[in-house]
GROMACS .gro file of N, CA and C in nm:
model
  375
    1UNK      N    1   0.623   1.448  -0.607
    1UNK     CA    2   0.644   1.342  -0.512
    1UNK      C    3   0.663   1.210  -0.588
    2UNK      N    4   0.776   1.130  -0.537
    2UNK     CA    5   0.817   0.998  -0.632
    2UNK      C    6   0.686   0.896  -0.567
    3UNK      N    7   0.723   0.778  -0.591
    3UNK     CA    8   0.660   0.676  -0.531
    3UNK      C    9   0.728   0.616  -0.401
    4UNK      N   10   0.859   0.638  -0.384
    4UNK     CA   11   0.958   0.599  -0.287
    4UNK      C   12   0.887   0.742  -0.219
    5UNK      N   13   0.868   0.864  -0.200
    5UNK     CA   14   0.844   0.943  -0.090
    5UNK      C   15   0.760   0.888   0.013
    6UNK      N   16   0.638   0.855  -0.018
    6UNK     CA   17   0.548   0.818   0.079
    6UNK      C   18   0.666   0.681   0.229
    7UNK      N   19   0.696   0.585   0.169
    7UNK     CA   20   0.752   0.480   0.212
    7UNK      C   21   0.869   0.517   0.290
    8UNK      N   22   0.933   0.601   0.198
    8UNK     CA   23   1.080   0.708   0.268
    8UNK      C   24   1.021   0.787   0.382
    9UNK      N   25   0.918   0.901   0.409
    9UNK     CA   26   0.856   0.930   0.476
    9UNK      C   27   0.787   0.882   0.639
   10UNK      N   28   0.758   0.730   0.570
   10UNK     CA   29   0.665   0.637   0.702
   10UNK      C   30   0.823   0.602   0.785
   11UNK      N   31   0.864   0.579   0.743
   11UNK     CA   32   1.031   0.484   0.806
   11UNK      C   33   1.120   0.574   0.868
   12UNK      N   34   1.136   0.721   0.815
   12UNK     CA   35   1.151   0.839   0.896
   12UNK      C   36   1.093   0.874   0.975
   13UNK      N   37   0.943   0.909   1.030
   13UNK     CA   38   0.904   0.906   1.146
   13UNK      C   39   0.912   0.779   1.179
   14UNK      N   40   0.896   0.686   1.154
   14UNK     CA   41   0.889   0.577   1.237
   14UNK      C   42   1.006   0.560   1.354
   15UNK      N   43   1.109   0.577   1.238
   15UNK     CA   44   1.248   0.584   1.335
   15UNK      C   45   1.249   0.675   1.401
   16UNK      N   46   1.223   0.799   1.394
   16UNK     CA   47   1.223   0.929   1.479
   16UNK      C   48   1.132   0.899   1.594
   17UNK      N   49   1.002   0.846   1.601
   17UNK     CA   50   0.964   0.853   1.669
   17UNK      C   51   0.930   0.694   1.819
   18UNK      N   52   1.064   0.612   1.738
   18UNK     CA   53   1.103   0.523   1.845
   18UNK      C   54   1.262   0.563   1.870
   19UNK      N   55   1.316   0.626   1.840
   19UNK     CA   56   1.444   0.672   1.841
   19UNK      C   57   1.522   0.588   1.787
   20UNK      N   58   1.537   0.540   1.691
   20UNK     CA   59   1.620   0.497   1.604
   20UNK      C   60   1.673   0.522   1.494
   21UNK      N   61   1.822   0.481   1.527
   21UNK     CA   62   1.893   0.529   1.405
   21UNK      C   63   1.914   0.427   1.302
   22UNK      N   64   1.970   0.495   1.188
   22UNK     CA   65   1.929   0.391   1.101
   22UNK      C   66   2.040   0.253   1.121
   23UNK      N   67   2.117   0.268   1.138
   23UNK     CA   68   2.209   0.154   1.164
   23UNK      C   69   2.148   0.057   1.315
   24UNK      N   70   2.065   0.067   1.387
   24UNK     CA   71   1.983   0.022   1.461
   24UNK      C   72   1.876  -0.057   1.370
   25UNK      N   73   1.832   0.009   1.323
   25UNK     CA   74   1.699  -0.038   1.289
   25UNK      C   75   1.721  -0.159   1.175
   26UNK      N   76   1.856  -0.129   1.125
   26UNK     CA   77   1.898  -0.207   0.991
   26UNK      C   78   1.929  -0.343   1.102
   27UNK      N   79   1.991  -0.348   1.231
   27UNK     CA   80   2.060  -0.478   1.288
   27UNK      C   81   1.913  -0.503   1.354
   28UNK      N   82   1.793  -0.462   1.376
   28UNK     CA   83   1.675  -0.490   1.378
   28UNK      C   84   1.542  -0.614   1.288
   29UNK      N   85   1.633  -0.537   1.185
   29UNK     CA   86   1.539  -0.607   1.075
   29UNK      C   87   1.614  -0.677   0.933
   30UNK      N   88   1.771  -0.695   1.021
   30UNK     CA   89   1.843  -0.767   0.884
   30UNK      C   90   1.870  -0.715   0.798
   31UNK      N   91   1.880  -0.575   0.751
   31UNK     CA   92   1.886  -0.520   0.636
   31UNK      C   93   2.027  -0.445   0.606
   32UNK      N   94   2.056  -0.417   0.490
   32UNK     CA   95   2.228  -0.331   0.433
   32UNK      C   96   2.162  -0.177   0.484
   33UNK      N   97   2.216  -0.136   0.623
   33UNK     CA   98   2.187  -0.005   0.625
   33UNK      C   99   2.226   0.092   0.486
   34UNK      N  100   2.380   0.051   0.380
   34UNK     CA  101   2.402   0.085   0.304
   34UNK      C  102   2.286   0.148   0.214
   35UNK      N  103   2.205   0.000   0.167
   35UNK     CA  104   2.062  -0.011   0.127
   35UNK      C  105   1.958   0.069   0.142
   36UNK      N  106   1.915   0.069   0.291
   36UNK     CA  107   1.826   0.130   0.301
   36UNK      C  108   1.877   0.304   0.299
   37UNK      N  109   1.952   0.341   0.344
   37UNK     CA  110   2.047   0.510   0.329
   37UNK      C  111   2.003   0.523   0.180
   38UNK      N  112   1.999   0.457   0.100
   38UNK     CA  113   1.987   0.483  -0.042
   38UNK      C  114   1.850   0.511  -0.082
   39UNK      N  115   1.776   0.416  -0.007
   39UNK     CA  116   1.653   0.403  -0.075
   39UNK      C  117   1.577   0.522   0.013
   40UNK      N  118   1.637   0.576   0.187
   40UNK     CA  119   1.566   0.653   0.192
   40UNK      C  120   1.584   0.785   0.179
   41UNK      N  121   1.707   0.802   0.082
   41UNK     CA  122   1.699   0.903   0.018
   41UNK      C  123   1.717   0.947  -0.121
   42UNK      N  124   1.607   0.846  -0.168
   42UNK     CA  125   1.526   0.873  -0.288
   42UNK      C  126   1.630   0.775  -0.424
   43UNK      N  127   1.722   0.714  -0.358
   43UNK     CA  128   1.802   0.678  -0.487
   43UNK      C  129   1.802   0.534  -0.510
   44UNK      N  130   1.712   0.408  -0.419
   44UNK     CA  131   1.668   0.316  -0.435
   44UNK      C  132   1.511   0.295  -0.457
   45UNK      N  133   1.484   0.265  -0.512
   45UNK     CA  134   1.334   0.152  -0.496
   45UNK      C  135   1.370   0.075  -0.362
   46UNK      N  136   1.205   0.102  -0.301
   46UNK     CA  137   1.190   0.014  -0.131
   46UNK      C  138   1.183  -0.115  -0.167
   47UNK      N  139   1.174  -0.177  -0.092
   47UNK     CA  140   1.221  -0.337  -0.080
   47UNK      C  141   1.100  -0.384  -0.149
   48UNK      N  142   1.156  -0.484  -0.217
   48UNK     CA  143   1.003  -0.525  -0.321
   48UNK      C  144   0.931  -0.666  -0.204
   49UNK      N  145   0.987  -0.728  -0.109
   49UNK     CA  146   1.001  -0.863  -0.022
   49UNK      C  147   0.859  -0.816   0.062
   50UNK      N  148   0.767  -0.862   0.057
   50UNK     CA  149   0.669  -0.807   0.141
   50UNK      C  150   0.722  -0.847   0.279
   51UNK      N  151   0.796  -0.966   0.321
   51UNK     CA  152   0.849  -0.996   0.427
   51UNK      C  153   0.964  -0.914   0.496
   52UNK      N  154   1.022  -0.881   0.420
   52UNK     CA  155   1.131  -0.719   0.432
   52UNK      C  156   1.027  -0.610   0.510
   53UNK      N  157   0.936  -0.561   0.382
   53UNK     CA  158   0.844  -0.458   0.415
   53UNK      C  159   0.763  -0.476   0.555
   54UNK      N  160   0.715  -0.605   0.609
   54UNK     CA  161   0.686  -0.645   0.741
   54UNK      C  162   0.797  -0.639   0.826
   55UNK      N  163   0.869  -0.716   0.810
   55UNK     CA  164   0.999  -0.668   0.924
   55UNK      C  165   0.997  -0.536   0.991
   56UNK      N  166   1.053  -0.446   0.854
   56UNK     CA  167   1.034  -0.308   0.898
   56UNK      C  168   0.913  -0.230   0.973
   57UNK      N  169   0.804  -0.277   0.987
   57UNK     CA  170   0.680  -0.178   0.989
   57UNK      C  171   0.666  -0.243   1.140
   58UNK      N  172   0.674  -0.409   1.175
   58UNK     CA  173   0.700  -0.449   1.351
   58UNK      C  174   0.793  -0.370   1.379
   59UNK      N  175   0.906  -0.327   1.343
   59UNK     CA  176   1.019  -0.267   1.438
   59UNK      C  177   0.978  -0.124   1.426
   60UNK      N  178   0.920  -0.086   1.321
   60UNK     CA  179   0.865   0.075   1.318
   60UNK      C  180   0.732   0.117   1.436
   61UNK      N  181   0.707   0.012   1.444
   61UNK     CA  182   0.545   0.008   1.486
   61UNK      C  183   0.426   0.065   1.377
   62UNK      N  184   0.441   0.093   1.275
   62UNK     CA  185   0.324   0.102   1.170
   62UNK      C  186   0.252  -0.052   1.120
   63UNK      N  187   0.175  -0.025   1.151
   63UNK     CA  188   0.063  -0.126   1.038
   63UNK      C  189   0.132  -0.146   0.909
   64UNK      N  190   0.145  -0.291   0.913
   64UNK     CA  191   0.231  -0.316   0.828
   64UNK      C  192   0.142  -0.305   0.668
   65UNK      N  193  -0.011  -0.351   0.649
   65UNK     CA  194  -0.014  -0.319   0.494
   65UNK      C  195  -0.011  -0.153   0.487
   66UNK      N  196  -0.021  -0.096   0.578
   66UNK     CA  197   0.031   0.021   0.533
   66UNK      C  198   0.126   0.121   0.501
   67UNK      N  199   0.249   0.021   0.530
   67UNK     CA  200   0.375   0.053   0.503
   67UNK      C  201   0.415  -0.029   0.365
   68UNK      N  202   0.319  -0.144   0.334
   68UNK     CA  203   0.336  -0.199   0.224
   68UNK      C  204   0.261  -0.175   0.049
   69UNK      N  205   0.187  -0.054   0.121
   69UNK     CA  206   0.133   0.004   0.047
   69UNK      C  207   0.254   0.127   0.017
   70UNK      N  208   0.261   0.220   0.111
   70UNK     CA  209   0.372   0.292   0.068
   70UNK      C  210   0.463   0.298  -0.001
   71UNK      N  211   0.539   0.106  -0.017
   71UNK     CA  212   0.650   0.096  -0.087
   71UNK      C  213   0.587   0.082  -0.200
   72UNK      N  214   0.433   0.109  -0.229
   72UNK     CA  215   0.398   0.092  -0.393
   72UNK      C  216   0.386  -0.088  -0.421
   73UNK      N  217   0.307  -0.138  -0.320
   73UNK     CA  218   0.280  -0.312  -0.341
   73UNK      C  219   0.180  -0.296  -0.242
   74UNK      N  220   0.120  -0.427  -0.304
   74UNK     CA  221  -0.008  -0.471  -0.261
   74UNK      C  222  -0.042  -0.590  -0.151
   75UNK      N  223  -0.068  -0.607  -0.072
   75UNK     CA  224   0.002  -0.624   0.102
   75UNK      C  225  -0.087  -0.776   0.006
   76UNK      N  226  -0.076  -0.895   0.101
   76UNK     CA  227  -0.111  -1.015   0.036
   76UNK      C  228  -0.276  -1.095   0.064
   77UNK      N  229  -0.268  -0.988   0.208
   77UNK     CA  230  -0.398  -1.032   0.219
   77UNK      C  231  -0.488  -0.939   0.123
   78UNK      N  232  -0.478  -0.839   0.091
   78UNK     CA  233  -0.576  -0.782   0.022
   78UNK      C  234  -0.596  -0.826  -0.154
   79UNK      N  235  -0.520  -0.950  -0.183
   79UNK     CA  236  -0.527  -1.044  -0.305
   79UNK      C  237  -0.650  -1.054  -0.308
   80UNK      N  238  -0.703  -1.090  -0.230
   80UNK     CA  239  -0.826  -1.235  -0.202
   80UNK      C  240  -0.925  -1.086  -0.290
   81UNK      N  241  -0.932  -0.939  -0.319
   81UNK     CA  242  -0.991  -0.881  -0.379
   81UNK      C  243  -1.024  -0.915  -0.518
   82UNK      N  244  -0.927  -0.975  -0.575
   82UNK     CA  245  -0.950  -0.969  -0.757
   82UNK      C  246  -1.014  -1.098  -0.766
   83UNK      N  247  -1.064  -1.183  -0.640
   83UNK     CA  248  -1.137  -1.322  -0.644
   83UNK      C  249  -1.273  -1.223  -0.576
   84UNK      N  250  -1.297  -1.167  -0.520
   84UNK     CA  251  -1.442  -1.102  -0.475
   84UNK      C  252  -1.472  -0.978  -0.562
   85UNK      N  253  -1.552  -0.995  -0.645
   85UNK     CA  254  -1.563  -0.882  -0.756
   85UNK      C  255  -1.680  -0.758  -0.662
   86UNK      N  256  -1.733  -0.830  -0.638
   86UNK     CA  257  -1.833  -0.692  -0.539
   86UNK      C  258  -1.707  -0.640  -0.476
   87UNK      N  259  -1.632  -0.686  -0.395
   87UNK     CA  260  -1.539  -0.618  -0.308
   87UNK      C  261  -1.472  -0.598  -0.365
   88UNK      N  262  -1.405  -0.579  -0.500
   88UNK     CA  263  -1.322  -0.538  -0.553
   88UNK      C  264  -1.390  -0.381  -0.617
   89UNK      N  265  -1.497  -0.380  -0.675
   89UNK     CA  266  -1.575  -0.291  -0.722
   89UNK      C  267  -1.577  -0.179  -0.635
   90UNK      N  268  -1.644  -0.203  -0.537
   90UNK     CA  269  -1.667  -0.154  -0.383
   90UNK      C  270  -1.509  -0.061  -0.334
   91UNK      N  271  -1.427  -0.096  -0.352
   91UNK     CA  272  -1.273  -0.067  -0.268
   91UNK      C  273  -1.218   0.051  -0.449
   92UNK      N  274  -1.272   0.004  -0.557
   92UNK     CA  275  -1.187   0.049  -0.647
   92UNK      C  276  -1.301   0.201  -0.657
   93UNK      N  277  -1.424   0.200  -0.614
   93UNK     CA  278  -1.487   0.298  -0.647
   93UNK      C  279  -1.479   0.433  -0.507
   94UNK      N  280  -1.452   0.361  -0.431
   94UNK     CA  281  -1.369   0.406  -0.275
   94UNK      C  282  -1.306   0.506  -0.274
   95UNK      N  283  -1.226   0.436  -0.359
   95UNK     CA  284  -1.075   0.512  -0.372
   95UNK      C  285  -1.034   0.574  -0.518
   96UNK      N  286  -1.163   0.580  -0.571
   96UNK     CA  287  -1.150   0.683  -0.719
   96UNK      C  288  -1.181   0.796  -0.685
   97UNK      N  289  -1.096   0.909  -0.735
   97UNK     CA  290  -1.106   1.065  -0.713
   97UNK      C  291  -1.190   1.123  -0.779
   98UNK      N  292  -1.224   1.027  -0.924
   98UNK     CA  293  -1.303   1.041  -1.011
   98UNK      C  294  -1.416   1.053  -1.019
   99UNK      N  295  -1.478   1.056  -0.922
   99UNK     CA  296  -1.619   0.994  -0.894
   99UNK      C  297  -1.691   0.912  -0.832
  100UNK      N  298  -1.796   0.877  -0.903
  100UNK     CA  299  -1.887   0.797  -0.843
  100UNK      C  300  -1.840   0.594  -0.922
  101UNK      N  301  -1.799   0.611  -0.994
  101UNK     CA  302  -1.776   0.484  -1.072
  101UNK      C  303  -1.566   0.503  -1.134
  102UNK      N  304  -1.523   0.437  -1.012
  102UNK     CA  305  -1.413   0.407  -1.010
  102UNK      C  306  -1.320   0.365  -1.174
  103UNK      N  307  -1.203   0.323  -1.129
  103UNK     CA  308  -1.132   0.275  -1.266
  103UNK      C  309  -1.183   0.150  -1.329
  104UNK      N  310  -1.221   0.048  -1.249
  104UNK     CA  311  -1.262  -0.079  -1.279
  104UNK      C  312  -1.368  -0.066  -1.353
  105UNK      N  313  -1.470   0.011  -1.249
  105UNK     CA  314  -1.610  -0.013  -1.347
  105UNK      C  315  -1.594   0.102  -1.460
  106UNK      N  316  -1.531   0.185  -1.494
  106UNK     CA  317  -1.529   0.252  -1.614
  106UNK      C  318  -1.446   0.193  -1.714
  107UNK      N  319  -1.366   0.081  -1.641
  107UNK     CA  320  -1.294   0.020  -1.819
  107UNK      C  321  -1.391  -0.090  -1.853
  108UNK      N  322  -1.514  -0.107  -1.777
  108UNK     CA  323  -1.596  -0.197  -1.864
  108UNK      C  324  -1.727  -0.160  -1.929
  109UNK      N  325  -1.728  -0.256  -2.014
  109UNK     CA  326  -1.813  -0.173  -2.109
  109UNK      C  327  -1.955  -0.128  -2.035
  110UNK      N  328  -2.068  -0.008  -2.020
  110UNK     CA  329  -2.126  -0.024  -1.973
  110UNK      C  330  -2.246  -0.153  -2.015
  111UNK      N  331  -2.279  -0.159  -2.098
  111UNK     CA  332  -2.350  -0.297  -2.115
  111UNK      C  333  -2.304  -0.425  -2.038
  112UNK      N  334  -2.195  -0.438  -2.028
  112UNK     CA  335  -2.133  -0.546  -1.974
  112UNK      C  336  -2.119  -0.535  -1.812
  113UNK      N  337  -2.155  -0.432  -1.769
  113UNK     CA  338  -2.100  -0.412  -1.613
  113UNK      C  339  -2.252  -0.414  -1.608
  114UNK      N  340  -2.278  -0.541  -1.497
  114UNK     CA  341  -2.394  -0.585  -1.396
  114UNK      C  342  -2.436  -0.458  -1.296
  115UNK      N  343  -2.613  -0.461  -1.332
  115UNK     CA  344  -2.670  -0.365  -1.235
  115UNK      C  345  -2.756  -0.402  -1.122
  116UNK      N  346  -2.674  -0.378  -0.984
  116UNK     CA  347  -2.683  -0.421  -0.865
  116UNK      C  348  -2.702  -0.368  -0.806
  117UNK      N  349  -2.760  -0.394  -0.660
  117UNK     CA  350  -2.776  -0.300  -0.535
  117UNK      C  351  -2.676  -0.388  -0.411
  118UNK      N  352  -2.613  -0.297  -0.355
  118UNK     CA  353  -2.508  -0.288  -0.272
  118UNK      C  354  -2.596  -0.335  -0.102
  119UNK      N  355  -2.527  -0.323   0.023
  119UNK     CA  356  -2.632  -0.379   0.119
  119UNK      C  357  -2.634  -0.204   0.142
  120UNK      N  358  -2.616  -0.089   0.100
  120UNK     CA  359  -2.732   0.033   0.137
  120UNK      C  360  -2.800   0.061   0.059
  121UNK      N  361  -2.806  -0.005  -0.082
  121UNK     CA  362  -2.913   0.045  -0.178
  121UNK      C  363  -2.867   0.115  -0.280
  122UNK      N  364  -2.767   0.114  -0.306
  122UNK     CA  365  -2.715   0.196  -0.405
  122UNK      C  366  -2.636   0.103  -0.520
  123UNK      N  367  -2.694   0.145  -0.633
  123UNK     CA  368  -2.578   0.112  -0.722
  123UNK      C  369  -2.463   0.092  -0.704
  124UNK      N  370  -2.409  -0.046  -0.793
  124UNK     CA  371  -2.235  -0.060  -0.759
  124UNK      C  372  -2.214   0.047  -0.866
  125UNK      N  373  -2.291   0.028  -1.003
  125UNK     CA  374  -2.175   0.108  -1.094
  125UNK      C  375  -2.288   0.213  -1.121
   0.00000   0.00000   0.00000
């Protein structure tokens, strides 16, 4: 699976399941149906414009950071993470397959990574 599948995927049902074709959806949201024909079948990179990537996901009806995740980008409100280090810790250990201590807290040194209790009592790292 590329990184364009997931994103190619959401925009296909999406359209399928408001009935739209792609030349619709392109005079929808401003876009080179040319463009998108390409990208959703596997031979472009999705729109890097988070404002593009919103366009599309109102006319799709998907939640848009989650269509902005799909295209492989990081939706803008969820920035404000690499300024909240608990919540960054918290979300990166979430979503590690790895375990119990995510990517973040394993590229730091353990001496250096602060030992805390979370609001259930548990260790961050």
């Amino acid at each position: 699976m590329t990184a364009r599948a997931p994103f190619a995927a959401m925009v296909k049902d999406g359209m399928q399941r408001r009935g739209l074709g792609l030349r619709e959806l392109c005079r929808e949201t401003d876009l080179d149906p040319s463009f998108l024909s390409k990208v959703l079948a596997g031979k472009r990179n999705p729109p890097s414009e988070e404002e593009v990537l919103r366009r599309l996901a109102v006319a799709l009806k998907i939640e848009p950071a989650r269509l902005i995740v799909g295209a492989g980008r990081i939706p803008s409100e969820w920035k404000r993470l690499l300024e909240e280090e608990d919540a960054f810790e918290r979300v990166d250990r979430l979503l590690s397959r790895e375990g119990r201590r995510g990517y973040f807290a394993r590229s730091v040194p353990h001496n250096l990574a602060p030992s805390r209790k979370d609001d259930f009592g548990e260790e961050l790292l």
